[in-house]
mmCIF file of C-alpha atoms and ligand atoms in Angstrom:
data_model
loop_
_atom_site.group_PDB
_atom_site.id
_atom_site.type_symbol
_atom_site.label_atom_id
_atom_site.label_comp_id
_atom_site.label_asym_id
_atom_site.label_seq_id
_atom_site.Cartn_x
_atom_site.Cartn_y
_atom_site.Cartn_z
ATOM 1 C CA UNK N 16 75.779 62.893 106.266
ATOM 2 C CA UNK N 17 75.736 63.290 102.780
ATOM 3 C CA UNK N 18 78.835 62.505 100.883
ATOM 4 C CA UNK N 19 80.097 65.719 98.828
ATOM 5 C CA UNK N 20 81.304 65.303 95.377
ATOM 6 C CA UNK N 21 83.039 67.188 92.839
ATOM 7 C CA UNK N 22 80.968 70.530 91.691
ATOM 8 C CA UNK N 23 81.729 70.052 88.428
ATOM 9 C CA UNK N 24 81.626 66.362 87.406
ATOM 10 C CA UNK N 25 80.247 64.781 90.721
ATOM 11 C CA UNK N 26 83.129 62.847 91.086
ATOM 12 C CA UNK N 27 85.418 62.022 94.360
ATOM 13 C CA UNK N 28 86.414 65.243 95.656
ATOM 14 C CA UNK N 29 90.203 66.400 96.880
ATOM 15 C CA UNK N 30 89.052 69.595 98.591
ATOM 16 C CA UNK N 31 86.338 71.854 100.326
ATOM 17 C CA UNK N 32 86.270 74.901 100.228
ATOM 18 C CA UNK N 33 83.569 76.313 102.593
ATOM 19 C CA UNK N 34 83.908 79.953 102.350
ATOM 20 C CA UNK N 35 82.422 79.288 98.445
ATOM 21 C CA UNK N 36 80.316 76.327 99.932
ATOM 22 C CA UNK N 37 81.552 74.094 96.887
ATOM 23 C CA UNK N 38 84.261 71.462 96.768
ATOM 24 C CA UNK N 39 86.151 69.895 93.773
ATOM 25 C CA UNK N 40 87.908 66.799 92.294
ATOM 26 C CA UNK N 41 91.599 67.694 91.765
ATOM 27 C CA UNK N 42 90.872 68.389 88.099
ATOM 28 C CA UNK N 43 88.152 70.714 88.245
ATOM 29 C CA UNK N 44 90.219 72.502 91.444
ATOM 30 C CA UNK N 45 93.038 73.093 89.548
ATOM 31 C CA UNK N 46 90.585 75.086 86.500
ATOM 32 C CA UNK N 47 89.109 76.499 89.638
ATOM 33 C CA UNK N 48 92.322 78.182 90.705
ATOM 34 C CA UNK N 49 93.249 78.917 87.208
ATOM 35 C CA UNK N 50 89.756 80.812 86.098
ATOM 36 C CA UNK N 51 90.206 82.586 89.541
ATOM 37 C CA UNK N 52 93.201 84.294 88.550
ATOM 38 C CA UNK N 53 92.224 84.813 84.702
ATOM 39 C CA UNK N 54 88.655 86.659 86.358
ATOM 40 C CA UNK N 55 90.897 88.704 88.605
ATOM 41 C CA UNK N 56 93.313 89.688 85.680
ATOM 42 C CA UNK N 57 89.922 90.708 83.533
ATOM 43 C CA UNK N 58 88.068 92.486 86.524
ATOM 44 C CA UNK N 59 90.892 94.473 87.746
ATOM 45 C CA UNK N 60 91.816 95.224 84.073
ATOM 46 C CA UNK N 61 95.378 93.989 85.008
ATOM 47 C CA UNK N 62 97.328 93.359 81.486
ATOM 48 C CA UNK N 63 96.448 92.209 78.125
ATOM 49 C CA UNK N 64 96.768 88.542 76.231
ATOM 50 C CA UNK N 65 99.732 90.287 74.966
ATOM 51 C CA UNK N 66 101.459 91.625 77.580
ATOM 52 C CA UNK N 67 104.904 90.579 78.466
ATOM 53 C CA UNK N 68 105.001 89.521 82.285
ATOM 54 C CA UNK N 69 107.360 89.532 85.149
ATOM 55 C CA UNK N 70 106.964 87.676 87.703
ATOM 56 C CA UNK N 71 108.828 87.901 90.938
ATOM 57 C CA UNK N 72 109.644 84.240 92.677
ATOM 58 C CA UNK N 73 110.172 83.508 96.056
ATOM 59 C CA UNK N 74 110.702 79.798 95.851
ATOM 60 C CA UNK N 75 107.327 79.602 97.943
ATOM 61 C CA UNK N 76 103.641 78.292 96.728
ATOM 62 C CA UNK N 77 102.383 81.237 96.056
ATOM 63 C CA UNK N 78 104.432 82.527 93.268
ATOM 64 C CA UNK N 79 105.435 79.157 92.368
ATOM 65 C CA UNK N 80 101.469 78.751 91.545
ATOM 66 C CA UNK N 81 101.262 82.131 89.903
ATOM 67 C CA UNK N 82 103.901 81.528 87.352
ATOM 68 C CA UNK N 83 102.530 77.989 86.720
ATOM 69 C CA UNK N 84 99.014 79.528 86.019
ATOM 70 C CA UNK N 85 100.075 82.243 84.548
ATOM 71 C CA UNK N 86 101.968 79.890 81.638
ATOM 72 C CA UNK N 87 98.681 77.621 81.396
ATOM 73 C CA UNK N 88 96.910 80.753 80.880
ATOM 74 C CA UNK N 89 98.840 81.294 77.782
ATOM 75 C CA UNK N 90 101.099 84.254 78.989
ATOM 76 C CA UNK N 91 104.660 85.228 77.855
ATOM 77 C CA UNK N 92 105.811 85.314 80.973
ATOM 78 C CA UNK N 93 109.562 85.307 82.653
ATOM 79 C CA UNK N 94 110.268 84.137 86.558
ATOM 80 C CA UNK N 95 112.500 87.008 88.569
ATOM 81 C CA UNK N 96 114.128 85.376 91.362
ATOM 82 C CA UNK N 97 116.281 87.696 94.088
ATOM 83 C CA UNK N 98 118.975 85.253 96.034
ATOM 84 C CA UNK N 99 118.711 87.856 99.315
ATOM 85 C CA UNK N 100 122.017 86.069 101.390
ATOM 86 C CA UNK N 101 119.787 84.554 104.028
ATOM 87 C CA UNK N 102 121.897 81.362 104.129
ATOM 88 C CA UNK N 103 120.462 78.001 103.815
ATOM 89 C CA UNK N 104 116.501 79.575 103.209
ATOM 90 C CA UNK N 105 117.877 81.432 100.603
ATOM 91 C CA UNK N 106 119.542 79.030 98.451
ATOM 92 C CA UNK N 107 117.416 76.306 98.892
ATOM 93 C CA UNK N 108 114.276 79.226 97.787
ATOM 94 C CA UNK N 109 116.488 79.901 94.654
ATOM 95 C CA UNK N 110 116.994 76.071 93.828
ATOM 96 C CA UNK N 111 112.968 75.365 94.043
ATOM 97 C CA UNK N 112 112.345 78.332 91.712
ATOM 98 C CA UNK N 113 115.318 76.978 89.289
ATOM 99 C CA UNK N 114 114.202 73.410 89.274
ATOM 100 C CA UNK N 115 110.828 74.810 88.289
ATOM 101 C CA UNK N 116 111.785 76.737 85.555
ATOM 102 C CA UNK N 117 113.527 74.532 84.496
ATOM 103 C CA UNK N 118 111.216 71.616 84.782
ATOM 104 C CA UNK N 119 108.325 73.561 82.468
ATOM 105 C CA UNK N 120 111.338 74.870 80.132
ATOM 106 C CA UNK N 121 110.919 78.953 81.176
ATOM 107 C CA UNK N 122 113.025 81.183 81.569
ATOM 108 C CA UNK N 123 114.036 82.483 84.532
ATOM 109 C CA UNK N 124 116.175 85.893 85.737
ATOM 110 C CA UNK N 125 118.288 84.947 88.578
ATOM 111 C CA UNK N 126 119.466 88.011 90.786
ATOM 112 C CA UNK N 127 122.387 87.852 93.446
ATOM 113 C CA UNK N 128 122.153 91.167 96.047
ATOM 114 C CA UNK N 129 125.517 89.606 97.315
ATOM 115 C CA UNK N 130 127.205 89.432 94.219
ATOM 116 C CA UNK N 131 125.543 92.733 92.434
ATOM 117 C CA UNK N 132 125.537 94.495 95.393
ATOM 118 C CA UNK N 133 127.897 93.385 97.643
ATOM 119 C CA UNK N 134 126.356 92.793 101.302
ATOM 120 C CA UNK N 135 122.634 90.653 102.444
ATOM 121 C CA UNK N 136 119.819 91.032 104.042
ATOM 122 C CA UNK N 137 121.814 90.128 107.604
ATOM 123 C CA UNK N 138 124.299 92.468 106.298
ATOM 124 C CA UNK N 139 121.383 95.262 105.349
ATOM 125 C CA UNK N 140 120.017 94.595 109.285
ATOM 126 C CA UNK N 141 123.167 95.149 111.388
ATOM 127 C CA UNK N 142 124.106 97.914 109.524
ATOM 128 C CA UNK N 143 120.741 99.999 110.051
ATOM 129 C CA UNK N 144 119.646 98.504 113.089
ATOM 130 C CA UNK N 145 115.930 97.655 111.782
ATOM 131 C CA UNK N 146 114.591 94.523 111.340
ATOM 132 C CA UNK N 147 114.768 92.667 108.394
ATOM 133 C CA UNK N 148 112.175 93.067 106.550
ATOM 134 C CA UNK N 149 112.130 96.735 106.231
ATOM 135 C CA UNK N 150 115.537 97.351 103.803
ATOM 136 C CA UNK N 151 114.381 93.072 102.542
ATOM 137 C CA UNK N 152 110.998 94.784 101.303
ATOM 138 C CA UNK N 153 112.916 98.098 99.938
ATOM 139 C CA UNK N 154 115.905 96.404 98.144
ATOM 140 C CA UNK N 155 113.046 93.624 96.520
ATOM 141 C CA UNK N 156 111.052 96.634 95.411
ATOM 142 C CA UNK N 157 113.897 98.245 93.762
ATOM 143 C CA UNK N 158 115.392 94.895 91.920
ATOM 144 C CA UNK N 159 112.040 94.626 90.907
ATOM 145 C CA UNK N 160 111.771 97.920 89.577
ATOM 146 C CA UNK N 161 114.853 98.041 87.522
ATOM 147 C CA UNK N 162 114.708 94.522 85.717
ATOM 148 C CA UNK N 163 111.178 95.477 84.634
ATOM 149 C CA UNK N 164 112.094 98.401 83.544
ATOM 150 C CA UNK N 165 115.137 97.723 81.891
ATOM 151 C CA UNK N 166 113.685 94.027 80.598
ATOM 152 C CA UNK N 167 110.606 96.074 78.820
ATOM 153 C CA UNK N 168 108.338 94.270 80.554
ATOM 154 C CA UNK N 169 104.864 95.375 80.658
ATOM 155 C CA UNK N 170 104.120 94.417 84.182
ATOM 156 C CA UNK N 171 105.282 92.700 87.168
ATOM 157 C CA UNK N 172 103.365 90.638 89.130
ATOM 158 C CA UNK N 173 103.684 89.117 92.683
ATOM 159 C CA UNK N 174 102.322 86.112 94.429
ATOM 160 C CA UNK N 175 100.280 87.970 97.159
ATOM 161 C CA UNK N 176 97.373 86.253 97.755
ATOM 162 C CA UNK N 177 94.129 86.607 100.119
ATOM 163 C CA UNK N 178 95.914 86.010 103.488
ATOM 164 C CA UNK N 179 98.686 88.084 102.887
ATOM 165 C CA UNK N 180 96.549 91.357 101.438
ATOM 166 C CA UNK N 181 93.945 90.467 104.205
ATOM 167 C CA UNK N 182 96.501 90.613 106.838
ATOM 168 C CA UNK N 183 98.315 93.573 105.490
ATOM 169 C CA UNK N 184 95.135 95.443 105.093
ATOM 170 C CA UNK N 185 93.756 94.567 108.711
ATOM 171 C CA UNK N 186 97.347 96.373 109.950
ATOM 172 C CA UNK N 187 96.561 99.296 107.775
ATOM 173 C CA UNK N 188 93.006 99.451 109.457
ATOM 174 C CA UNK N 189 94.008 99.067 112.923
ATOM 175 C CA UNK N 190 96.484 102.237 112.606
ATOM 176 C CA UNK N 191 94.546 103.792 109.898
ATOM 177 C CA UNK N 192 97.277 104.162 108.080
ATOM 178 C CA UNK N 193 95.400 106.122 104.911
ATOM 179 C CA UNK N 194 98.788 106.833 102.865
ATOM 180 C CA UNK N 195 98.935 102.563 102.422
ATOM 181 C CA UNK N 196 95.494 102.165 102.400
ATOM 182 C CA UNK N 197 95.345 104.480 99.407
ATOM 183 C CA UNK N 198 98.075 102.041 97.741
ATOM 184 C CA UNK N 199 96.193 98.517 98.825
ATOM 185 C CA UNK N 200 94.907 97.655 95.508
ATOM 186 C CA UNK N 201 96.213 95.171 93.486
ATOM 187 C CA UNK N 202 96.944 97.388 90.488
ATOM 188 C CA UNK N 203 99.378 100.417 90.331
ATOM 189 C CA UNK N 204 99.645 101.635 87.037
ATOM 190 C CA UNK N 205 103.038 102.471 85.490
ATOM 191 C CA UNK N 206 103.974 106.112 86.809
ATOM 192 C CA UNK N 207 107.188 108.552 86.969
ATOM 193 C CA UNK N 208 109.438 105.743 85.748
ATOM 194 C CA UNK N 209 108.331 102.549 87.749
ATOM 195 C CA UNK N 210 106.657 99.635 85.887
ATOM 196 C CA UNK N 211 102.914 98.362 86.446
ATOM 197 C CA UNK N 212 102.339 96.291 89.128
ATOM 198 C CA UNK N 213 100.287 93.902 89.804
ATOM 199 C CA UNK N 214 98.796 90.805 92.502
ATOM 200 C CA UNK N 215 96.799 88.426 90.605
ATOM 201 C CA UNK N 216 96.329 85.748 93.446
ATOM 202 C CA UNK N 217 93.825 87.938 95.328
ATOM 203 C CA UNK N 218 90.882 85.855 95.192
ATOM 204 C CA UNK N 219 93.108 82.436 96.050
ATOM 205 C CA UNK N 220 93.811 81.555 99.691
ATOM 206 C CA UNK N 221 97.211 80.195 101.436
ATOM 207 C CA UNK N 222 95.332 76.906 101.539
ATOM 208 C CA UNK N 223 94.523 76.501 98.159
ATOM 209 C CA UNK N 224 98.029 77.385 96.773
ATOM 210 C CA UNK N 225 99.405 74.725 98.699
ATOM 211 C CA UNK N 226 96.819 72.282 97.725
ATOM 212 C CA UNK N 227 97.647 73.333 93.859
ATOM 213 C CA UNK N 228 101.118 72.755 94.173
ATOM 214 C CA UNK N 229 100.377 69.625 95.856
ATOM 215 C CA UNK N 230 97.854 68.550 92.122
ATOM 216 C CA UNK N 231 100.404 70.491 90.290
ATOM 217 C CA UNK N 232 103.955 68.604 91.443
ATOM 218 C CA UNK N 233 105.436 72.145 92.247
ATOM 219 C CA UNK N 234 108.015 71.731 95.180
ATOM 220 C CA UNK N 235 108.352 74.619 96.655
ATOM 221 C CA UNK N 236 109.785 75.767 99.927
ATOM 222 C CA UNK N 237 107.635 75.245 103.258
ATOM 223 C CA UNK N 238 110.016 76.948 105.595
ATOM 224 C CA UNK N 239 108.981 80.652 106.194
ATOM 225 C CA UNK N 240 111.866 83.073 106.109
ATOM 226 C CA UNK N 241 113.697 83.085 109.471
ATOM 227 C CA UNK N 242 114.273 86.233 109.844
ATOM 228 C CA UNK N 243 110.539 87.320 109.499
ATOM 229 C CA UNK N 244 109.971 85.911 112.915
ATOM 230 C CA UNK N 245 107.846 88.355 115.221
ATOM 231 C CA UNK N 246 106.454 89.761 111.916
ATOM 232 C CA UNK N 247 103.063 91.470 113.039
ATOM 233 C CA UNK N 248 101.596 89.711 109.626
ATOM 234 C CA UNK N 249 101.840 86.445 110.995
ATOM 235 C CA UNK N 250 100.110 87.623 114.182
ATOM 236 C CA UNK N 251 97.142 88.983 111.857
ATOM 237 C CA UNK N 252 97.228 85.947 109.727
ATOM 238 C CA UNK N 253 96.127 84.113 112.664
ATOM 239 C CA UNK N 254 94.042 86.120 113.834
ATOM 240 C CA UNK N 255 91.939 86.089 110.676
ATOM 241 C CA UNK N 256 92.172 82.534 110.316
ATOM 242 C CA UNK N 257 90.594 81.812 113.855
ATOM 243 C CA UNK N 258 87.864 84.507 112.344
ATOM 244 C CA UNK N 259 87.144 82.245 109.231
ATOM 245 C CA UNK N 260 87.249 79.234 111.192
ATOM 246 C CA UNK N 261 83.985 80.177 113.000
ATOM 247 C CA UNK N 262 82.248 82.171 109.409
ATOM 248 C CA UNK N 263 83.477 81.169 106.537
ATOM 249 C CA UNK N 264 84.402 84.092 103.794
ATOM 250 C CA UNK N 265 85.288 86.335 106.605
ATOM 251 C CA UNK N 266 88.806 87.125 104.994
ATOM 252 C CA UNK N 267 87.109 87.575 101.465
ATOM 253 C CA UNK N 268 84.315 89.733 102.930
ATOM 254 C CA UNK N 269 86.538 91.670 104.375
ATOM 255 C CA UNK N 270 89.185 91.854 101.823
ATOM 256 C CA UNK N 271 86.786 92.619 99.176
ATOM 257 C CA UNK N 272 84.579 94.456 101.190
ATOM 258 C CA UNK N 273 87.499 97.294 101.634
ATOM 259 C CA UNK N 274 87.906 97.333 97.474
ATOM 260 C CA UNK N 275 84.305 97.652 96.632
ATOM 261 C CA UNK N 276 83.096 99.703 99.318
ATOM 262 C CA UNK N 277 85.536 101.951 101.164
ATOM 263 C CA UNK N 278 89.337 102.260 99.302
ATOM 264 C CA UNK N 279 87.244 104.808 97.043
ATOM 265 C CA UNK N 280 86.886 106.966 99.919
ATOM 266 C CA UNK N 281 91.068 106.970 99.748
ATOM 267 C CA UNK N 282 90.699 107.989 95.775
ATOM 268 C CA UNK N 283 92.617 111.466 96.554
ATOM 269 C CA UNK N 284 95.580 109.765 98.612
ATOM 270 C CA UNK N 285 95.541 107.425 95.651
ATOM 271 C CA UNK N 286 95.692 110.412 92.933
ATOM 272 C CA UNK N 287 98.489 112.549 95.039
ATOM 273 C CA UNK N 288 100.459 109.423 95.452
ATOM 274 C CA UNK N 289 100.394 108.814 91.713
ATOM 275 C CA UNK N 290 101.537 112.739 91.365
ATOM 276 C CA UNK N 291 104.243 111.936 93.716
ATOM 277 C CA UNK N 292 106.212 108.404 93.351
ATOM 278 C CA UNK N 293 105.790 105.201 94.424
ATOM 279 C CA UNK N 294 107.024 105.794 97.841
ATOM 280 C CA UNK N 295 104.488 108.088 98.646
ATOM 281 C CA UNK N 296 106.818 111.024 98.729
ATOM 282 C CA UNK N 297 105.612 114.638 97.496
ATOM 283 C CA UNK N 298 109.579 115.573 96.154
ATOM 284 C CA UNK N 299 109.823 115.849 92.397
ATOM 285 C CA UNK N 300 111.540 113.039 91.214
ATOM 286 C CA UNK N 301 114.940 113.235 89.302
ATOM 287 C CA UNK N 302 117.277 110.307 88.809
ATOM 288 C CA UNK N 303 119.422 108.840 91.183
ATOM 289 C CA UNK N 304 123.297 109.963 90.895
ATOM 290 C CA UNK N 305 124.351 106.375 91.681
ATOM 291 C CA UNK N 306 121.718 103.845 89.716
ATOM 292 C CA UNK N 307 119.422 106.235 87.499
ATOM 293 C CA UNK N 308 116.409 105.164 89.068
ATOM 294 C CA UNK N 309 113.570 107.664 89.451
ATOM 295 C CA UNK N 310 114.245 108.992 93.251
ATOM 296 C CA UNK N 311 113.064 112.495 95.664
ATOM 297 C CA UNK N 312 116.832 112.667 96.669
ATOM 298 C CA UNK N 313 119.620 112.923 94.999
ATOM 299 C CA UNK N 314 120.953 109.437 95.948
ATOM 300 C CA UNK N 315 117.989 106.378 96.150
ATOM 301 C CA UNK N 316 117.364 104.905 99.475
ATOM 302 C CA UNK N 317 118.654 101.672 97.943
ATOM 303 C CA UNK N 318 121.936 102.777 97.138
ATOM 304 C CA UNK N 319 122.160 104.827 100.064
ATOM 305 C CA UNK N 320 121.678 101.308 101.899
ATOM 306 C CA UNK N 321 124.307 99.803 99.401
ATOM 307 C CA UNK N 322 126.724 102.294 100.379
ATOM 308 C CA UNK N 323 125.354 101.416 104.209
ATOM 309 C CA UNK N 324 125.393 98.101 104.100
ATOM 310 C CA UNK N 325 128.731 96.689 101.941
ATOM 311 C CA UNK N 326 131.483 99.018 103.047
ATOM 312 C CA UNK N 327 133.682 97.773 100.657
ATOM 313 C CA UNK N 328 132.224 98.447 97.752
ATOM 314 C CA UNK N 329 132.439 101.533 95.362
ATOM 315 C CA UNK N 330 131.162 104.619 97.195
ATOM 316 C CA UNK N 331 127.976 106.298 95.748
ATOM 317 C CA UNK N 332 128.882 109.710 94.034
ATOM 318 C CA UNK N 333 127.430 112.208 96.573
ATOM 319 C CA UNK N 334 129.065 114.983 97.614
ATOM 320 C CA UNK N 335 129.399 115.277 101.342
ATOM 321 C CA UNK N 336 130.138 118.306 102.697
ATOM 322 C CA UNK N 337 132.335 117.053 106.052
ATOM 323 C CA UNK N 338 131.813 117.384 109.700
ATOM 324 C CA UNK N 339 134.213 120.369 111.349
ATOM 325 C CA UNK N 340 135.656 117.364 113.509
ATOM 326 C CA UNK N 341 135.994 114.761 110.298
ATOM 327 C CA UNK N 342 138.741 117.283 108.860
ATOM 328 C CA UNK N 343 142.075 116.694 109.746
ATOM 329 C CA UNK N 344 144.146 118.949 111.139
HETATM 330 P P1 LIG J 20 106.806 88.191 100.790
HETATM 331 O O1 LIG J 20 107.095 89.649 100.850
HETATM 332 O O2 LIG J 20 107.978 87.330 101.169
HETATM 333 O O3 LIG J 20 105.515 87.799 101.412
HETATM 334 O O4 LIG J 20 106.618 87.879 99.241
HETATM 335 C C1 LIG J 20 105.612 88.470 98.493
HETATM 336 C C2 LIG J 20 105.880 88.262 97.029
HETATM 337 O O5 LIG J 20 107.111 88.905 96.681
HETATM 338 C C3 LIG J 20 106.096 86.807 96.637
HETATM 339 O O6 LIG J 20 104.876 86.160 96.386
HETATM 340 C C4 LIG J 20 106.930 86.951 95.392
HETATM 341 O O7 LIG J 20 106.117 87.294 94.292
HETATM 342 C C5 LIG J 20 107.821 88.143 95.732
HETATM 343 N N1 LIG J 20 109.122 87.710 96.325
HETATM 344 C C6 LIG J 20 109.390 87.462 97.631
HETATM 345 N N2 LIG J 20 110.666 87.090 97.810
HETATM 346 C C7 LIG J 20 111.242 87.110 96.575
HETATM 347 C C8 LIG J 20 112.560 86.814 96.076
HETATM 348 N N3 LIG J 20 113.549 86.453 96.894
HETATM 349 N N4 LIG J 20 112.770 86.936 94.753
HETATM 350 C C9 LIG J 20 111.777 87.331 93.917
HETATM 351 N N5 LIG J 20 110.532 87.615 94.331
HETATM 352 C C10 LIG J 20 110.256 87.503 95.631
HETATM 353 FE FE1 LIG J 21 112.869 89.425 103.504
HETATM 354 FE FE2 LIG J 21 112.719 87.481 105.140
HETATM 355 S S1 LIG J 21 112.347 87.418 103.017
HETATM 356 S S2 LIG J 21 113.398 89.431 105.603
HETATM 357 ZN ZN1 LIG J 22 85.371 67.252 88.918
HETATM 358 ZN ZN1 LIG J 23 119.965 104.628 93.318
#
């Protein structure tokens, strides 16, 4: 069989990668990676040489990767990181992204829901009885949202990368779920007060994000959050990968496929959503009483899980009108 060698220089290789039928010595991967993301930036018209970046760390590969390419690449970028109160994961995710930052001299935003906010993700779960990741994804979102905004940043980006946007859209697909479809592309512009947002890491597997890290010497967490268990993403992640086990590309056809080809047909879900807000909601927006953020109802769905979810903090200033058997007497 004949030996493979580096694409580049011909040299010893570190990796294969069949779905592009090349493989690479650990320099000319790590360009690889790095050109993958600056194409993706410059196809999807992303942001500018200029722009001033935010990007949101999980502690995890992919974002670790992100912010490391993103600084080679000659961005002014900052690191975001949310400390969510799921015990050990948590802090030990915050510490990875610290020692990072602080190993390549950046500087990083560090963002405590327990201490701002008062109550955790646990907390969030018990007290509305869904799973985890549904008030997890909405409070992230909303962090996200305001330190952009109020930072002046430009843009946010996330370290979503083929698996995940693969797996998220083969969920969308099997429900046909068009409102999210309309959403799954990895630009939204700036609209009704939220920032830009973007997913530069589309074109980069789960594979090679660890193997960068690995060239790289980024620690990063391994663990996968434990409350996430039963997640129907993982289920889909697996299922894909057994698909581009047997033809490899399958995830990129796929993924890509969907952009070029059929999330056009979803252009007016797109358009009404942008008319709308980034929820998808047709309300007029007006600013939350509590927090100021752009919101259909009077009081966000964050703070309304604030005042949910950490009893003892300062109630949100909504007027209630009270149940005939709540008034004394
Ligand atoms: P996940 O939703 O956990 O798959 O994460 C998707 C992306 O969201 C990550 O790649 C990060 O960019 C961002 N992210 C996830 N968790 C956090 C966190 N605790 N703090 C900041 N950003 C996060
Ligand atoms: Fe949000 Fe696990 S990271 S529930
Ligand atoms: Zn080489
Ligand atoms: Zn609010």
């Amino acid at each position: 069989m004949k030996k493979l060698r580096c694409k580049v220089c011909k040299g010893p290789i570190v990796i294969e990668l069949r779905q592009h039928n090349v493989a690479f010595c650990a320099e000319h991967f790590i360009s690889f990676c790095q050109n993958q993301v600056a194409r993706t930036i410059k196809k999807f018209w992303m942001f500018g040489p200029e722009a001033k970046v935010l990007v949101a760390v999980s502690g995890g590969k992919d974002s670790l990767a992100l912010w490391d390419i993103l600084n080679e690449l000659g961005y002014d970028v900052d690191g975001l990181v949310i400390g969510l109160g799921i015990g050990e994961y948590s802090s030990s995710s915050t510490q990875y992204t610290r020692d990072f930052a602080e190993s390549r001299g950046l500087n990083l935003i560090e963002y405590d829901l327990a201490s701002t906010h008062g109550f955790t993700v646990p907390d969030a779960a018990k007290a509305t009885s869904r799973v985890p990741c549904s008030s997890c994804g909405m409070s992230k979102r909303h962090i996200f949202d305001s330190v952009a905004i109020d930072g002046d940043y430009d843009v946010v980006v996330t370290g979503h990368n083929l698996d995940d946007e693969a797996a998220v859209l083969f969920g969308n697909v099997a429900r046909w779920q068009s409102e999210y479809l309309a959403r799954q592309h990895p630009v939204l512009p700036a609209q009704n007060g939220f920032p830009r947002k973007c997913k530069p890491l589309i074109r980069l597997s789960e594979r090679e994000m660890a193997a960068y890290c690995v060239l790289r010497n980024i620690d990063y967490i391994v663990e996968e959050c434990p409350m996430a268990a039963g997640n129907k993403h993982l289920e889909y992640k697996d299922l894909l990968n057994q698909m581009e086990v047997d033809s490899p590309g399958a995830k990129h056809a796929f993924y890509f496929g969907f952009l070029d080809r059929a999330s056009k047909l979803f252009a007016d879900d797109f358009e009404k959503s942008l008319q709308t807000n980034a929820h998808g909601s047709e309300e007029p927006l007006s600013p939350c009483t509590s927090c100021g953020r752009p919101s259909s109802n009077a009081v966000c769905a964050f703070c309304k899980l604030v005042e949910r979810a950490a009893p003892t903090s300062e109630p949100v200033s909504v007027e209630i009108t009270p149940r005939p058997d709540m008034i004394d007497g």
